[in-house]
PDB file of C-alpha atoms and ligand atoms in Angstrom:
ATOM      1  CA  MET A 214      36.639  -0.170 -49.428  1.00  0.00           C
ATOM      2  CA  ARG A 215      39.323  -2.770 -49.288  1.00  0.00           C
ATOM      3  CA  ARG A 216      42.380  -2.054 -51.519  1.00  0.00           C
ATOM      4  CA  GLU A 217      42.307  -4.559 -54.406  1.00  0.00           C
ATOM      5  CA  LYS A 218      45.025  -6.690 -53.803  1.00  0.00           C
ATOM      6  CA  ILE A 219      47.489  -6.891 -56.840  1.00  0.00           C
ATOM      7  CA  ALA A 220      50.465  -9.492 -57.146  1.00  0.00           C
ATOM      8  CA  VAL A 221      52.860  -9.091 -60.328  1.00  0.00           C
ATOM      9  CA  CYS A 222      54.413 -12.785 -61.143  1.00  0.00           C
ATOM     10  CA  PRO A 223      57.718 -11.688 -63.424  1.00  0.00           C
ATOM     11  CA  GLY A 224      59.801 -14.048 -65.794  1.00  0.00           C
ATOM     12  CA  SER A 225      61.123 -14.267 -68.858  1.00  0.00           C
ATOM     13  CA  PHE A 226      58.244 -16.856 -70.074  1.00  0.00           C
ATOM     14  CA  ASP A 227      60.534 -18.148 -72.728  1.00  0.00           C
ATOM     15  CA  PRO A 228      58.289 -20.230 -73.291  1.00  0.00           C
ATOM     16  CA  ILE A 229      55.596 -20.032 -70.560  1.00  0.00           C
ATOM     17  CA  THR A 230      54.962 -23.488 -68.948  1.00  0.00           C
ATOM     18  CA  ASN A 231      52.558 -25.632 -67.031  1.00  0.00           C
ATOM     19  CA  GLY A 232      54.719 -24.734 -64.362  1.00  0.00           C
ATOM     20  CA  HIS A 233      54.221 -20.800 -64.375  1.00  0.00           C
ATOM     21  CA  LEU A 234      50.414 -21.463 -64.764  1.00  0.00           C
ATOM     22  CA  ASP A 235      50.042 -23.539 -61.772  1.00  0.00           C
ATOM     23  CA  ILE A 236      52.065 -20.938 -59.798  1.00  0.00           C
ATOM     24  CA  VAL A 237      49.668 -18.349 -61.225  1.00  0.00           C
ATOM     25  CA  ARG A 238      46.455 -20.095 -60.706  1.00  0.00           C
ATOM     26  CA  ARG A 239      47.467 -20.914 -56.841  1.00  0.00           C
ATOM     27  CA  GLY A 240      48.359 -17.274 -56.523  1.00  0.00           C
ATOM     28  CA  LEU A 241      44.826 -16.413 -57.365  1.00  0.00           C
ATOM     29  CA  CYS A 242      43.514 -18.023 -53.966  1.00  0.00           C
ATOM     30  CA  VAL A 243      45.416 -15.250 -52.003  1.00  0.00           C
ATOM     31  CA  PHE A 244      45.578 -11.967 -54.473  1.00  0.00           C
ATOM     32  CA  ASP A 245      42.272 -10.238 -56.298  1.00  0.00           C
ATOM     33  CA  ARG A 246      44.183 -10.203 -59.497  1.00  0.00           C
ATOM     34  CA  VAL A 247      47.779 -11.301 -60.637  1.00  0.00           C
ATOM     35  CA  ILE A 248      49.740  -9.593 -63.590  1.00  0.00           C
ATOM     36  CA  ILE A 249      52.091 -12.113 -65.605  1.00  0.00           C
ATOM     37  CA  ALA A 250      54.643  -9.635 -66.568  1.00  0.00           C
ATOM     38  CA  VAL A 251      57.354 -10.753 -69.324  1.00  0.00           C
ATOM     39  CA  GLY A 252      60.781  -9.096 -68.659  1.00  0.00           C
ATOM     40  CA  HIS A 253      63.946  -9.361 -70.428  1.00  0.00           C
ATOM     41  CA  ASN A 254      66.522 -11.350 -68.050  1.00  0.00           C
ATOM     42  CA  PRO A 255      70.193 -10.268 -69.580  1.00  0.00           C
ATOM     43  CA  LEU A 256      71.463 -13.682 -68.333  1.00  0.00           C
ATOM     44  CA  LYS A 257      69.301 -15.399 -70.978  1.00  0.00           C
ATOM     45  CA  VAL A 258      69.229 -15.501 -74.643  1.00  0.00           C
ATOM     46  CA  ASP A 259      65.636 -15.842 -75.916  1.00  0.00           C
ATOM     47  CA  LEU A 260      63.814 -17.988 -78.365  1.00  0.00           C
ATOM     48  CA  PHE A 261      60.558 -15.685 -78.180  1.00  0.00           C
ATOM     49  CA  THR A 262      60.331 -11.882 -78.919  1.00  0.00           C
ATOM     50  CA  THR A 263      58.213 -10.335 -76.113  1.00  0.00           C
ATOM     51  CA  GLN A 264      55.145  -9.687 -78.479  1.00  0.00           C
ATOM     52  CA  GLU A 265      55.290 -13.567 -79.448  1.00  0.00           C
ATOM     53  CA  LYS A 266      55.639 -14.307 -75.376  1.00  0.00           C
ATOM     54  CA  ILE A 267      52.765 -11.826 -74.669  1.00  0.00           C
ATOM     55  CA  ASP A 268      50.448 -13.342 -77.485  1.00  0.00           C
ATOM     56  CA  MET A 269      51.261 -16.800 -75.843  1.00  0.00           C
ATOM     57  CA  ILE A 270      50.520 -16.013 -72.731  1.00  0.00           C
ATOM     58  CA  ARG A 271      47.279 -14.498 -73.397  1.00  0.00           C
ATOM     59  CA  ARG A 272      46.077 -17.399 -75.411  1.00  0.00           C
ATOM     60  CA  SER A 273      46.897 -19.536 -72.085  1.00  0.00           C
ATOM     61  CA  VAL A 274      45.007 -17.679 -69.623  1.00  0.00           C
ATOM     62  CA  GLU A 275      42.140 -17.165 -72.241  1.00  0.00           C
ATOM     63  CA  SER A 276      40.243 -14.389 -71.115  1.00  0.00           C
ATOM     64  CA  HIS A 277      40.265 -15.025 -67.175  1.00  0.00           C
ATOM     65  CA  PRO A 278      38.860 -12.047 -65.804  1.00  0.00           C
ATOM     66  CA  ARG A 279      41.696 -12.123 -62.753  1.00  0.00           C
ATOM     67  CA  ILE A 280      45.025 -12.680 -64.908  1.00  0.00           C
ATOM     68  CA  GLU A 281      46.291 -10.185 -66.965  1.00  0.00           C
ATOM     69  CA  VAL A 282      49.429 -10.038 -69.288  1.00  0.00           C
ATOM     70  CA  ASP A 283      51.865  -7.234 -69.606  1.00  0.00           C
ATOM     71  CA  SER A 284      55.328  -6.729 -70.368  1.00  0.00           C
ATOM     72  CA  PHE A 285      57.921  -4.399 -68.668  1.00  0.00           C
ATOM     73  CA  GLU A 286      61.408  -2.983 -68.880  1.00  0.00           C
ATOM     74  CA  GLY A 287      63.605  -1.398 -66.148  1.00  0.00           C
ATOM     75  CA  LEU A 288      63.225  -2.172 -62.420  1.00  0.00           C
ATOM     76  CA  LEU A 289      60.564  -4.052 -61.601  1.00  0.00           C
ATOM     77  CA  VAL A 290      59.833  -2.630 -58.265  1.00  0.00           C
ATOM     78  CA  ASP A 291      59.012   0.353 -60.577  1.00  0.00           C
ATOM     79  CA  TYR A 292      56.660  -1.499 -62.639  1.00  0.00           C
ATOM     80  CA  ILE A 293      55.001  -2.788 -59.789  1.00  0.00           C
ATOM     81  CA  LYS A 294      54.429   0.604 -58.300  1.00  0.00           C
ATOM     82  CA  LYS A 295      53.067   1.929 -61.932  1.00  0.00           C
ATOM     83  CA  VAL A 296      50.360  -1.015 -61.795  1.00  0.00           C
ATOM     84  CA  ASP A 297      49.521  -0.110 -57.919  1.00  0.00           C
ATOM     85  CA  ALA A 298      50.311  -3.890 -57.228  1.00  0.00           C
ATOM     86  CA  CYS A 299      51.754  -4.942 -53.582  1.00  0.00           C
ATOM     87  CA  ALA A 300      53.614  -8.307 -53.747  1.00  0.00           C
ATOM     88  CA  ILE A 301      55.763 -10.067 -56.348  1.00  0.00           C
ATOM     89  CA  LEU A 302      54.787 -13.890 -56.855  1.00  0.00           C
ATOM     90  CA  ARG A 303      57.382 -16.348 -57.716  1.00  0.00           C
ATOM     91  CA  GLY A 304      57.553 -19.831 -57.792  1.00  0.00           C
ATOM     92  CA  LEU A 305      60.365 -22.296 -56.331  1.00  0.00           C
ATOM     93  CA  ARG A 306      61.126 -25.719 -57.534  1.00  0.00           C
ATOM     94  CA  VAL A 307      64.451 -27.207 -56.230  1.00  0.00           C
ATOM     95  CA  ILE A 308      67.130 -25.743 -53.829  1.00  0.00           C
ATOM     96  CA  SER A 309      69.224 -24.223 -56.720  1.00  0.00           C
ATOM     97  CA  ASP A 310      66.400 -21.867 -57.131  1.00  0.00           C
ATOM     98  CA  PHE A 311      66.520 -20.901 -53.582  1.00  0.00           C
ATOM     99  CA  GLU A 312      69.821 -18.419 -53.854  1.00  0.00           C
ATOM    100  CA  LEU A 313      69.030 -16.377 -56.778  1.00  0.00           C
ATOM    101  CA  GLU A 314      65.206 -16.071 -55.510  1.00  0.00           C
ATOM    102  CA  MET A 315      66.612 -14.645 -52.390  1.00  0.00           C
ATOM    103  CA  GLN A 316      69.237 -12.599 -53.579  1.00  0.00           C
ATOM    104  CA  LEU A 317      66.311 -11.285 -55.758  1.00  0.00           C
ATOM    105  CA  ALA A 318      64.019 -10.679 -53.014  1.00  0.00           C
ATOM    106  CA  LEU A 319      66.468  -8.810 -50.876  1.00  0.00           C
ATOM    107  CA  MET A 320      67.607  -6.549 -53.412  1.00  0.00           C
ATOM    108  CA  ASN A 321      64.028  -5.877 -54.318  1.00  0.00           C
ATOM    109  CA  ARG A 322      63.090  -5.026 -50.966  1.00  0.00           C
ATOM    110  CA  ARG A 323      66.093  -3.001 -50.299  1.00  0.00           C
ATOM    111  CA  LEU A 324      64.964  -0.941 -53.513  1.00  0.00           C
ATOM    112  CA  CYS A 325      61.436  -0.642 -52.047  1.00  0.00           C
ATOM    113  CA  GLU A 326      60.462  -1.933 -48.769  1.00  0.00           C
ATOM    114  CA  GLU A 327      56.789  -2.139 -48.823  1.00  0.00           C
ATOM    115  CA  ILE A 328      56.888  -4.641 -51.900  1.00  0.00           C
ATOM    116  CA  ASP A 329      57.474  -7.930 -50.710  1.00  0.00           C
ATOM    117  CA  THR A 330      58.013 -11.227 -52.326  1.00  0.00           C
ATOM    118  CA  PHE A 331      55.792 -14.385 -51.709  1.00  0.00           C
ATOM    119  CA  PHE A 332      57.021 -17.813 -53.298  1.00  0.00           C
ATOM    120  CA  LEU A 333      54.488 -20.928 -53.567  1.00  0.00           C
ATOM    121  CA  MET A 334      56.474 -24.283 -53.819  1.00  0.00           C
ATOM    122  CA  THR A 335      55.831 -25.940 -57.255  1.00  0.00           C
ATOM    123  CA  ASP A 336      53.533 -28.871 -57.808  1.00  0.00           C
ATOM    124  CA  TYR A 337      55.735 -31.785 -57.842  1.00  0.00           C
ATOM    125  CA  ASN A 338      54.314 -32.752 -61.543  1.00  0.00           C
ATOM    126  CA  HIS A 339      56.227 -29.444 -62.451  1.00  0.00           C
ATOM    127  CA  LEU A 340      59.296 -29.599 -60.481  1.00  0.00           C
ATOM    128  CA  PHE A 341      61.650 -30.452 -63.592  1.00  0.00           C
ATOM    129  CA  VAL A 342      60.122 -28.309 -65.874  1.00  0.00           C
ATOM    130  CA  SER A 343      61.876 -25.236 -66.986  1.00  0.00           C
ATOM    131  CA  SER A 344      61.745 -22.901 -70.167  1.00  0.00           C
ATOM    132  CA  THR A 345      65.154 -23.943 -70.921  1.00  0.00           C
ATOM    133  CA  ILE A 346      64.450 -27.793 -70.819  1.00  0.00           C
ATOM    134  CA  VAL A 347      61.322 -27.176 -72.911  1.00  0.00           C
ATOM    135  CA  LYS A 348      63.319 -25.407 -75.640  1.00  0.00           C
ATOM    136  CA  ALA A 349      66.312 -27.926 -75.764  1.00  0.00           C
ATOM    137  CA  THR A 350      63.687 -30.891 -75.406  1.00  0.00           C
ATOM    138  CA  ALA A 351      61.683 -29.478 -78.710  1.00  0.00           C
ATOM    139  CA  ALA A 352      64.916 -28.381 -80.686  1.00  0.00           C
ATOM    140  CA  ALA A 353      65.995 -32.069 -80.558  1.00  0.00           C
ATOM    141  CA  GLY A 354      62.676 -33.518 -81.842  1.00  0.00           C
ATOM    142  CA  GLY A 355      61.174 -34.659 -78.748  1.00  0.00           C
ATOM    143  CA  SER A 356      57.754 -34.432 -77.344  1.00  0.00           C
ATOM    144  CA  VAL A 357      56.748 -31.424 -74.683  1.00  0.00           C
ATOM    145  CA  GLU A 358      53.125 -32.199 -74.573  1.00  0.00           C
ATOM    146  CA  GLY A 359      51.841 -31.850 -71.066  1.00  0.00           C
ATOM    147  CA  LEU A 360      54.450 -29.515 -69.643  1.00  0.00           C
ATOM    148  CA  VAL A 361      53.248 -26.238 -71.909  1.00  0.00           C
ATOM    149  CA  PRO A 362      49.816 -25.055 -72.755  1.00  0.00           C
ATOM    150  CA  GLN A 363      48.854 -25.435 -76.400  1.00  0.00           C
ATOM    151  CA  SER A 364      49.476 -21.993 -77.296  1.00  0.00           C
ATOM    152  CA  ALA A 365      53.114 -22.465 -76.127  1.00  0.00           C
ATOM    153  CA  LEU A 366      52.907 -25.971 -77.851  1.00  0.00           C
ATOM    154  CA  ASP A 367      51.844 -24.577 -81.347  1.00  0.00           C
ATOM    155  CA  MET A 368      54.557 -21.959 -81.062  1.00  0.00           C
ATOM    156  CA  LEU A 369      57.632 -24.359 -80.814  1.00  0.00           C
ATOM    157  CA  ARG A 370      56.234 -25.979 -83.382  1.00  0.00           C
ATOM    158  CA  GLU A 371      56.668 -23.232 -85.556  1.00  0.00           C
ATOM    159  CA  LYS A 372      60.216 -22.498 -84.446  1.00  0.00           C
ATOM    160  CA  PHE A 373      61.140 -25.946 -84.212  1.00  0.00           C
ATOM    161  CA  PRO A 374      58.998 -28.058 -87.043  1.00  0.00           C
ATOM    162  CA  GLN A 375      60.858 -31.352 -85.834  1.00  0.00           C
ATOM    163  CA  THR A 376      59.711 -31.351 -82.433  1.00  0.00           C
ATOM    164  CA  ASN A 377      57.048 -34.082 -80.977  1.00  0.00           C
ATOM    165  CA  LYS A 378      58.319 -36.536 -83.118  1.00  0.00           C
ATOM    166  CA  LYS A 379      59.567 -38.576 -80.145  1.00  0.00           C
ATOM    167  CA  GLN A 380      56.691 -39.150 -77.844  1.00  0.00           C
ATOM    168  CA  PRO A 381      57.224 -39.628 -74.113  1.00  0.00           C
ATOM    169  CA  ARG A 382      56.872 -43.307 -72.474  1.00  0.00           C
TER     170      ARG A 382
HETATM  171  P1  ADP B1381      63.315 -15.682 -65.129  1.00  0.00           P
HETATM  172  O1  ADP B1381      64.191 -15.763 -65.803  1.00  0.00           O
HETATM  173  O2  ADP B1381      62.880 -14.484 -64.262  1.00  0.00           O
HETATM  174  O3  ADP B1381      63.646 -16.797 -63.581  1.00  0.00           O
HETATM  175  P2  ADP B1381      61.327 -17.716 -65.671  1.00  0.00           P
HETATM  176  O4  ADP B1381      60.347 -17.503 -66.621  1.00  0.00           O
HETATM  177  O5  ADP B1381      62.360 -18.910 -65.746  1.00  0.00           O
HETATM  178  O6  ADP B1381      62.048 -16.192 -65.204  1.00  0.00           O
HETATM  179  O7  ADP B1381      60.954 -17.994 -64.211  1.00  0.00           O
HETATM  180  C1  ADP B1381      59.716 -16.955 -63.419  1.00  0.00           C
HETATM  181  C2  ADP B1381      59.313 -17.662 -62.215  1.00  0.00           C
HETATM  182  O8  ADP B1381      58.697 -18.860 -62.234  1.00  0.00           O
HETATM  183  C3  ADP B1381      60.630 -17.996 -61.483  1.00  0.00           C
HETATM  184  O9  ADP B1381      60.206 -17.796 -59.831  1.00  0.00           O
HETATM  185  C4  ADP B1381      60.873 -19.733 -61.482  1.00  0.00           C
HETATM  186  O10 ADP B1381      61.187 -20.090 -60.106  1.00  0.00           O
HETATM  187  C5  ADP B1381      59.298 -19.933 -61.496  1.00  0.00           C
HETATM  188  N1  ADP B1381      59.376 -21.298 -62.434  1.00  0.00           N
HETATM  189  C6  ADP B1381      59.942 -21.512 -63.452  1.00  0.00           C
HETATM  190  N2  ADP B1381      59.469 -22.875 -63.615  1.00  0.00           N
HETATM  191  C7  ADP B1381      58.565 -23.430 -62.691  1.00  0.00           C
HETATM  192  C8  ADP B1381      58.281 -24.332 -62.089  1.00  0.00           C
HETATM  193  N3  ADP B1381      57.885 -25.653 -63.171  1.00  0.00           N
HETATM  194  N4  ADP B1381      57.431 -24.899 -61.316  1.00  0.00           N
HETATM  195  C9  ADP B1381      57.210 -23.788 -60.482  1.00  0.00           C
HETATM  196  N5  ADP B1381      57.907 -22.565 -60.503  1.00  0.00           N
HETATM  197  C10 ADP B1381      58.279 -22.592 -61.708  1.00  0.00           C
END
Protein backbone atom coordinates (compact mmCIF):
# COMPACT_ATOMS: atom_id res chain seq x y z
CA MET A 1 0.00 0.00 0.00
CA ARG A 2 1.22 3.54 -0.82
CA ARG A 3 2.58 5.47 2.15
CA GLU A 4 0.36 8.39 3.08
CA LYS A 5 2.02 11.72 2.22
CA ILE A 6 1.80 13.99 5.24
CA ALA A 7 3.13 17.56 5.31
CA VAL A 8 3.59 19.69 8.40
CA CYS A 9 2.87 23.40 8.06
CA PRO A 10 4.67 24.93 11.04
CA GLY A 11 4.40 28.51 12.22
CA SER A 12 3.56 30.94 14.98
CA PHE A 13 0.01 31.57 13.68
CA ASP A 14 -0.37 34.57 16.00
CA PRO A 15 -3.11 34.74 14.69
CA ILE A 16 -3.79 32.44 11.71
CA THR A 17 -4.56 34.45 8.56
CA ASN A 18 -6.30 33.68 5.29
CA GLY A 19 -2.79 33.64 3.76
CA HIS A 20 -1.82 30.67 5.98
CA LEU A 21 -5.10 28.89 5.22
CA ASP A 22 -4.62 29.38 1.48
CA ILE A 23 -1.19 27.68 1.65
CA VAL A 24 -2.62 24.77 3.67
CA ARG A 25 -5.61 24.27 1.35
CA ARG A 26 -3.42 24.37 -1.75
CA GLY A 27 -0.97 21.98 -0.07
CA LEU A 28 -3.78 19.44 0.01
CA CYS A 29 -3.58 19.20 -3.79
CA VAL A 30 -0.19 17.54 -3.35
CA PHE A 31 -0.28 15.98 0.13
CA ASP A 32 -2.83 13.54 1.55
CA ARG A 33 -2.88 15.31 4.90
CA VAL A 34 -1.54 18.59 6.26
CA ILE A 35 -0.85 19.12 9.95
CA ILE A 36 -0.89 22.75 11.03
CA ALA A 37 1.67 22.73 13.84
CA VAL A 38 1.83 25.68 16.22
CA GLY A 39 5.37 26.33 17.40
CA HIS A 40 6.91 29.07 19.46
CA ASN A 41 9.20 31.48 17.62
CA PRO A 42 11.61 32.91 20.24
CA LEU A 43 12.09 36.01 18.05
CA LYS A 44 8.40 36.94 18.34
CA VAL A 45 6.26 38.10 21.27
CA ASP A 46 2.97 36.24 21.13
CA LEU A 47 -0.47 37.78 21.62
CA PHE A 48 -2.27 34.43 21.86
CA THR A 49 -1.39 31.38 23.94
CA THR A 50 -0.72 28.09 22.18
CA GLN A 51 -4.08 26.73 23.35
CA GLU A 52 -5.89 29.85 22.06
CA LYS A 53 -4.15 29.44 18.70
CA ILE A 54 -5.08 25.75 18.49
CA ASP A 55 -8.75 26.51 19.27
CA MET A 56 -8.79 29.37 16.75
CA ILE A 57 -7.22 27.26 13.99
CA ARG A 58 -9.48 24.26 14.69
CA ARG A 59 -12.53 26.50 14.35
CA SER A 60 -11.17 27.94 11.09
CA VAL A 61 -10.64 24.55 9.44
CA GLU A 62 -13.77 23.09 11.09
CA SER A 63 -13.59 19.34 10.78
CA HIS A 64 -11.78 19.15 7.45
CA PRO A 65 -10.94 15.44 7.16
CA ARG A 66 -7.44 16.06 5.79
CA ILE A 67 -6.31 18.94 8.02
CA GLU A 68 -5.10 18.43 11.58
CA VAL A 69 -4.06 20.98 14.18
CA ASP A 70 -1.38 20.35 16.76
CA SER A 71 1.49 22.06 18.59
CA PHE A 72 5.11 21.13 19.05
CA GLU A 73 8.13 22.07 21.12
CA GLY A 74 11.76 21.54 20.36
CA LEU A 75 13.12 20.63 16.95
CA LEU A 76 10.67 20.64 14.06
CA VAL A 77 12.43 17.67 12.43
CA ASP A 78 11.85 15.57 15.57
CA TYR A 79 8.15 16.42 15.49
CA ILE A 80 7.99 15.55 11.79
CA LYS A 81 9.51 12.13 12.43
CA LYS A 82 7.11 11.58 15.36
CA VAL A 83 4.03 12.14 13.19
CA ASP A 84 5.55 10.23 10.25
CA ALA A 85 5.39 13.22 7.89
CA CYS A 86 7.66 13.58 4.86
CA ALA A 87 7.63 17.31 4.19
CA ILE A 88 7.54 20.82 5.59
CA LEU A 89 5.06 23.15 3.90
CA ARG A 90 5.79 26.89 4.00
CA GLY A 91 4.51 29.96 2.19
CA LEU A 92 6.50 32.66 0.45
CA ARG A 93 5.33 36.22 0.06
CA VAL A 94 8.04 38.74 -0.67
CA ILE A 95 11.76 38.55 -1.32
CA SER A 96 12.45 39.35 2.34
CA ASP A 97 10.79 36.02 3.30
CA PHE A 98 13.27 34.17 1.11
CA GLU A 99 16.41 34.67 3.17
CA LEU A 100 14.99 33.32 6.43
CA GLU A 101 13.07 30.55 4.69
CA MET A 102 16.21 29.40 2.91
CA GLN A 103 18.16 29.35 6.19
CA LEU A 104 15.41 27.35 7.91
CA ALA A 105 15.07 24.91 5.01
CA LEU A 106 18.82 24.29 4.82
CA MET A 107 19.19 23.92 8.58
CA ASN A 108 16.30 21.46 8.68
CA ARG A 109 17.83 19.49 5.81
CA ARG A 110 21.16 19.42 7.66
CA LEU A 111 19.36 18.05 10.72
CA CYS A 112 17.45 15.45 8.71
CA GLU A 113 18.24 14.76 5.05
CA GLU A 114 15.04 12.85 4.32
CA ILE A 115 12.74 15.77 5.11
CA ASP A 116 12.33 18.40 2.41
CA THR A 117 10.71 21.82 2.52
CA PHE A 118 8.07 22.72 -0.07
CA PHE A 119 7.17 26.34 -0.75
CA LEU A 120 3.99 27.68 -2.23
CA MET A 121 3.86 31.23 -3.55
CA THR A 122 1.17 33.26 -1.83
CA ASP A 123 -1.89 34.34 -3.73
CA TYR A 124 -1.75 38.04 -4.64
CA ASN A 125 -4.73 38.70 -2.34
CA HIS A 126 -2.60 37.70 0.65
CA LEU A 127 0.70 39.21 -0.44
CA PHE A 128 0.69 41.96 2.18
CA VAL A 129 -0.99 39.94 4.93
CA SER A 130 1.07 38.96 7.96
CA SER A 131 0.08 38.12 11.52
CA THR A 132 2.11 41.14 12.65
CA ILE A 133 0.26 43.67 10.47
CA VAL A 134 -3.08 42.09 11.39
CA LYS A 135 -2.33 42.50 15.12
CA ALA A 136 -1.06 46.06 14.72
CA THR A 137 -4.12 47.06 12.67
CA ALA A 138 -6.60 45.43 15.08
CA ALA A 139 -4.87 47.00 18.10
CA ALA A 140 -5.17 50.44 16.52
CA GLY A 141 -8.90 49.99 15.82
CA GLY A 142 -8.74 49.12 12.13
CA SER A 143 -10.76 46.42 10.39
CA VAL A 144 -9.05 43.15 9.50
CA GLU A 145 -12.20 41.58 8.09
CA GLY A 146 -11.46 39.44 5.05
CA LEU A 147 -7.82 38.99 6.06
CA VAL A 148 -8.34 36.40 8.80
CA PRO A 149 -10.94 33.67 9.38
CA GLN A 150 -14.00 34.42 11.54
CA SER A 151 -12.51 32.59 14.56
CA ALA A 152 -9.44 34.87 14.51
CA LEU A 153 -11.65 37.94 14.06
CA ASP A 154 -13.69 36.95 17.14
CA MET A 155 -10.60 36.35 19.26
CA LEU A 156 -8.93 39.57 18.10
CA ARG A 157 -12.10 41.44 19.11
CA GLU A 158 -11.81 39.94 22.61
CA LYS A 159 -8.22 41.20 22.93
CA PHE A 160 -8.89 44.52 21.20
CA PRO A 161 -12.54 45.58 21.66
CA GLN A 162 -11.77 48.72 19.62
CA THR A 163 -10.95 46.69 16.48
CA ASN A 164 -13.10 47.02 13.40
CA LYS A 165 -14.14 50.61 14.11
CA LYS A 166 -12.35 51.84 11.00
CA GLN A 167 -13.78 49.99 8.03
CA PRO A 168 -11.70 49.40 4.89
CA ARG A 169 -12.52 51.45 1.81
P1 LIG B 1 6.92 31.90 11.60
O1 LIG B 1 7.00 32.67 12.89
O2 LIG B 1 7.42 30.49 11.71
O3 LIG B 1 7.45 32.63 10.39
P2 LIG B 1 4.26 32.52 10.64
O4 LIG B 1 2.99 32.14 11.30
O5 LIG B 1 4.60 33.97 10.59
O6 LIG B 1 5.37 31.68 11.39
O7 LIG B 1 4.31 31.93 9.17
C1 LIG B 1 4.25 30.55 8.90
C2 LIG B 1 4.43 30.33 7.40
O8 LIG B 1 3.35 30.91 6.69
C3 LIG B 1 5.69 30.97 6.83
O9 LIG B 1 6.21 30.14 5.82
C4 LIG B 1 5.20 32.25 6.23
O10 LIG B 1 6.04 32.70 5.16
C5 LIG B 1 3.85 31.81 5.70
N1 LIG B 1 2.93 32.92 5.56
C6 LIG B 1 2.64 33.87 6.46
N2 LIG B 1 1.75 34.75 5.95
C7 LIG B 1 1.49 34.34 4.67
C8 LIG B 1 0.68 34.84 3.59
N3 LIG B 1 -0.03 35.96 3.72
N4 LIG B 1 0.66 34.16 2.42
C9 LIG B 1 1.39 33.03 2.31
N5 LIG B 1 2.19 32.52 3.26
C10 LIG B 1 2.24 33.16 4.43
